[in-house]
Short mmCIF file of the C-alpha atoms (twelve columns), coordinates in Angstrom:
data_MODEL
# 
_entry.id   MODEL 
# 
loop_
_atom_site.group_PDB 
_atom_site.id 
_atom_site.type_symbol 
_atom_site.label_atom_id 
_atom_site.label_alt_id 
_atom_site.label_comp_id 
_atom_site.label_asym_id 
_atom_site.label_seq_id 
_atom_site.Cartn_x 
_atom_site.Cartn_y 
_atom_site.Cartn_z 
_atom_site.pdbx_PDB_model_num 
ATOM 1   C CA . MET A 1   -0.080 -0.180  0.128   1 
ATOM 2   C CA . LEU A 2   3.360  2.091   0.782   1 
ATOM 3   C CA . THR A 3   4.417  1.820   -2.591  1 
ATOM 4   C CA . GLN A 4   1.119  2.419   -4.442  1 
ATOM 5   C CA . LYS A 5   1.204  5.926   -2.921  1 
ATOM 6   C CA . LEU A 6   4.741  6.848   -3.220  1 
ATOM 7   C CA . LEU A 7   4.429  5.758   -6.425  1 
ATOM 8   C CA . PHE A 8   1.261  8.341   -7.371  1 
ATOM 9   C CA . PHE A 9   2.806  10.496  -5.416  1 
ATOM 10  C CA . VAL A 10  5.938  10.135  -7.000  1 
ATOM 11  C CA . LYS A 11  2.966  10.513  -10.556 1 
ATOM 12  C CA . VAL A 12  1.823  13.762  -9.723  1 
ATOM 13  C CA . LEU A 13  4.969  15.289  -8.281  1 
ATOM 14  C CA . SER A 14  6.592  14.546  -11.936 1 
ATOM 15  C CA . ILE A 15  3.506  16.185  -14.218 1 
ATOM 16  C CA . ILE A 16  3.840  19.093  -12.205 1 
ATOM 17  C CA . GLY A 17  7.294  19.114  -12.353 1 
ATOM 18  C CA . MET A 18  6.895  18.584  -16.230 1 
ATOM 19  C CA . LEU A 19  4.281  21.554  -16.598 1 
ATOM 20  C CA . LEU A 20  7.134  23.939  -14.133 1 
ATOM 21  C CA . ALA A 21  9.369  22.871  -16.950 1 
ATOM 22  C CA . VAL A 22  7.441  23.027  -19.993 1 
ATOM 23  C CA . TYR A 23  6.707  26.621  -18.044 1 
ATOM 24  C CA . LEU A 24  10.203 27.692  -18.702 1 
ATOM 25  C CA . LEU A 25  11.404 26.348  -21.590 1 
ATOM 26  C CA . TRP A 26  7.744  28.394  -23.217 1 
ATOM 27  C CA . GLU A 27  9.131  31.591  -21.441 1 
ATOM 28  C CA . GLN A 28  12.689 31.156  -23.060 1 
ATOM 29  C CA . THR A 29  12.262 30.437  -26.990 1 
ATOM 30  C CA . THR A 30  8.578  32.726  -26.750 1 
ATOM 31  C CA . HIS A 31  10.422 35.477  -24.599 1 
ATOM 32  C CA . SER A 32  6.998  36.807  -23.835 1 
ATOM 33  C CA . ALA A 33  5.833  40.886  -22.759 1 
ATOM 34  C CA . PHE A 34  4.004  38.765  -19.880 1 
ATOM 35  C CA . GLN A 35  6.827  36.999  -17.303 1 
ATOM 36  C CA . PRO A 36  5.140  36.020  -14.372 1 
ATOM 37  C CA . CYS A 37  7.930  34.815  -12.712 1 
ATOM 38  C CA . ARG A 38  9.745  38.640  -13.046 1 
ATOM 39  C CA . ILE A 39  9.532  39.640  -9.262  1 
ATOM 40  C CA . ASN A 40  12.443 42.081  -9.598  1 
ATOM 41  C CA . ASP A 41  16.117 42.250  -9.476  1 
ATOM 42  C CA . THR A 42  16.933 39.490  -7.727  1 
ATOM 43  C CA . LEU A 43  13.923 36.857  -7.492  1 
ATOM 44  C CA . ASN A 44  13.430 36.103  -11.100 1 
ATOM 45  C CA . CYS A 45  13.699 33.316  -14.122 1 
ATOM 46  C CA . ASP A 46  15.857 35.373  -16.315 1 
ATOM 47  C CA . ALA A 47  18.745 33.211  -15.498 1 
ATOM 48  C CA . ILE A 48  17.282 29.879  -16.864 1 
ATOM 49  C CA . ILE A 49  14.809 32.006  -20.049 1 
ATOM 50  C CA . SER A 50  18.165 34.114  -21.855 1 
ATOM 51  C CA . GLY A 51  20.911 34.133  -18.846 1 
ATOM 52  C CA . ALA A 52  24.083 32.188  -17.577 1 
ATOM 53  C CA . VAL A 53  22.167 29.242  -17.095 1 
ATOM 54  C CA . ALA A 54  19.729 28.826  -20.375 1 
ATOM 55  C CA . LYS A 55  22.138 26.250  -22.582 1 
ATOM 56  C CA . THR A 56  23.957 23.928  -20.958 1 
ATOM 57  C CA . PHE A 57  26.071 22.623  -23.283 1 
ATOM 58  C CA . GLY A 58  24.103 23.572  -26.067 1 
ATOM 59  C CA . ILE A 59  21.382 22.912  -24.789 1 
ATOM 60  C CA . PRO A 60  17.875 24.757  -23.001 1 
ATOM 61  C CA . THR A 61  18.050 23.598  -20.024 1 
ATOM 62  C CA . PRO A 62  14.788 23.289  -19.229 1 
ATOM 63  C CA . LEU A 63  13.893 20.519  -21.967 1 
ATOM 64  C CA . TYR A 64  16.650 18.737  -20.301 1 
ATOM 65  C CA . GLY A 65  13.919 18.609  -16.957 1 
ATOM 66  C CA . LEU A 66  11.132 18.049  -18.831 1 
ATOM 67  C CA . ILE A 67  13.108 14.940  -20.047 1 
ATOM 68  C CA . GLY A 68  14.230 14.382  -16.379 1 
ATOM 69  C CA . TYR A 69  10.218 14.404  -15.667 1 
ATOM 70  C CA . ILE A 70  8.850  12.473  -18.066 1 
ATOM 71  C CA . VAL A 71  11.104 9.118   -17.213 1 
ATOM 72  C CA . ILE A 72  10.322 9.755   -13.809 1 
ATOM 73  C CA . PHE A 73  6.897  9.440   -14.324 1 
ATOM 74  C CA . PHE A 74  7.426  6.038   -16.790 1 
ATOM 75  C CA . SER A 75  9.792  5.151   -14.471 1 
ATOM 76  C CA . ALA A 76  7.308  5.484   -12.067 1 
ATOM 77  C CA . VAL A 77  4.173  4.167   -13.624 1 
ATOM 78  C CA . PHE A 78  6.284  0.589   -14.864 1 
ATOM 79  C CA . ARG A 79  7.631  0.238   -11.017 1 
ATOM 80  C CA . LYS A 80  11.032 1.062   -12.113 1 
ATOM 81  C CA . LYS A 81  13.306 1.723   -8.521  1 
ATOM 82  C CA . LYS A 82  16.544 2.004   -9.989  1 
ATOM 83  C CA . LEU A 83  16.047 4.091   -12.590 1 
ATOM 84  C CA . LEU A 84  13.732 6.234   -10.157 1 
ATOM 85  C CA . LEU A 85  16.722 6.918   -8.212  1 
ATOM 86  C CA . GLY A 86  18.403 6.711   -10.854 1 
ATOM 87  C CA . MET A 87  16.578 9.551   -12.530 1 
ATOM 88  C CA . ALA A 88  15.992 11.479  -9.149  1 
ATOM 89  C CA . THR A 89  19.832 11.157  -8.451  1 
ATOM 90  C CA . PHE A 90  20.676 13.166  -11.741 1 
ATOM 91  C CA . GLY A 91  17.655 15.963  -11.714 1 
ATOM 92  C CA . LEU A 92  18.807 16.448  -7.520  1 
ATOM 93  C CA . SER A 93  22.550 16.587  -8.688  1 
ATOM 94  C CA . PHE A 94  21.407 19.032  -11.562 1 
ATOM 95  C CA . CYS A 95  19.177 20.880  -9.576  1 
ATOM 96  C CA . LEU A 96  21.082 21.357  -7.166  1 
ATOM 97  C CA . TRP A 97  24.518 22.875  -9.818  1 
ATOM 98  C CA . ILE A 98  21.343 25.266  -11.887 1 
ATOM 99  C CA . ALA A 99  20.433 26.565  -8.104  1 
ATOM 100 C CA . TYR A 100 24.595 27.082  -7.149  1 
ATOM 101 C CA . ARG A 101 25.283 28.992  -10.544 1 
ATOM 102 C CA . GLU A 102 22.177 31.215  -9.754  1 
ATOM 103 C CA . LEU A 103 23.043 31.573  -6.149  1 
ATOM 104 C CA . PHE A 104 27.210 32.237  -5.513  1 
ATOM 105 C CA . GLU A 105 27.424 33.073  -9.687  1 
ATOM 106 C CA . LEU A 106 24.553 35.450  -10.362 1 
ATOM 107 C CA . HIS A 107 22.465 36.362  -7.531  1 
ATOM 108 C CA . VAL A 108 19.670 35.354  -8.898  1 
ATOM 109 C CA . ILE A 109 17.101 33.359  -6.981  1 
ATOM 110 C CA . CYS A 110 14.633 31.330  -9.819  1 
ATOM 111 C CA . PRO A 111 11.715 31.058  -8.106  1 
ATOM 112 C CA . VAL A 112 10.355 28.288  -10.503 1 
ATOM 113 C CA . CYS A 113 13.401 26.078  -10.371 1 
ATOM 114 C CA . ILE A 114 13.453 26.322  -6.415  1 
ATOM 115 C CA . ALA A 115 9.881  24.969  -7.664  1 
ATOM 116 C CA . CYS A 116 11.893 22.090  -9.086  1 
ATOM 117 C CA . GLN A 117 14.501 21.819  -6.220  1 
ATOM 118 C CA . LEU A 118 11.875 21.265  -3.967  1 
ATOM 119 C CA . ILE A 119 10.243 18.313  -5.504  1 
ATOM 120 C CA . MET A 120 13.644 16.600  -7.479  1 
ATOM 121 C CA . THR A 121 14.192 16.994  -3.822  1 
ATOM 122 C CA . THR A 122 11.076 15.194  -2.889  1 
ATOM 123 C CA . ILE A 123 11.421 12.585  -6.162  1 
ATOM 124 C CA . PHE A 124 14.423 11.198  -4.698  1 
ATOM 125 C CA . SER A 125 13.958 11.040  -0.971  1 
ATOM 126 C CA . PHE A 126 10.482 9.468   -2.401  1 
ATOM 127 C CA . SER A 127 12.359 7.052   -4.097  1 
ATOM 128 C CA . ILE A 128 15.517 6.169   -1.508  1 
ATOM 129 C CA . VAL A 129 12.143 5.131   0.928   1 
ATOM 130 C CA . LEU A 130 10.264 2.683   -2.292  1 
ATOM 131 C CA . LEU A 131 13.666 1.129   -3.014  1 
ATOM 132 C CA . LYS A 132 13.931 -0.136  0.724   1 
ATOM 133 C CA . ILE A 133 10.877 -1.572  0.474   1 
ATOM 134 C CA . LYS A 134 10.596 -4.993  0.178   1 
ATOM 135 C CA . PRO A 135 8.202  -6.688  -1.812  1 
ATOM 136 C CA . THR A 136 6.011  -9.470  -0.014  1 
ATOM 137 C CA . PRO A 137 4.143  -11.906 -2.295  1 
ATOM 138 C CA . LEU A 138 0.786  -10.294 -1.758  1 
ATOM 139 C CA . MET A 139 2.790  -6.659  -3.680  1 
ATOM 140 C CA . LYS A 140 4.331  -8.343  -6.764  1 
ATOM 141 C CA . ASP A 141 5.150  -6.339  -9.669  1 
ATOM 142 C CA . PRO A 142 2.849  -6.686  -12.328 1 
ATOM 143 C CA . HIS A 143 5.790  -6.235  -14.470 1 
ATOM 144 C CA . ASP A 144 7.649  -8.221  -13.035 1 
ATOM 145 C CA . LYS A 145 9.061  -10.827 -15.677 1 
ATOM 146 C CA . ASN A 146 10.620 -13.011 -13.367 1 
ATOM 147 C CA . LYS A 147 7.597  -14.506 -12.020 1 
# 
């Protein structure tokens, strides 16, 4: 029962993460005049939208988040706990790297990025708990090919 609840929450959180990543990607590609993320010079999403961390290895940074959240979602759907933990570990590391650059190099705080970091930290924590839960005969994974 705990496994099902945690996987449900991981799915919900990954969908929210996908929406946030799509928002940042949309802002980055359209450069619209309406920027709800721009609160002031310190609190804004400019670093991710058009600043120093807008691209990572030539690829839009929000695209990494979007792909990561999609993989996390399907890891939860198909109960691939090791893949889930691996992606959550990469995602959390990536989020922390972005946070470091924003805070200490650019001196800005991106509210959407903070939300993504909280989501990824929660998913990472849940994935550790999921990996520690030992399946009982009643909890057999329906997708497990080693029955």
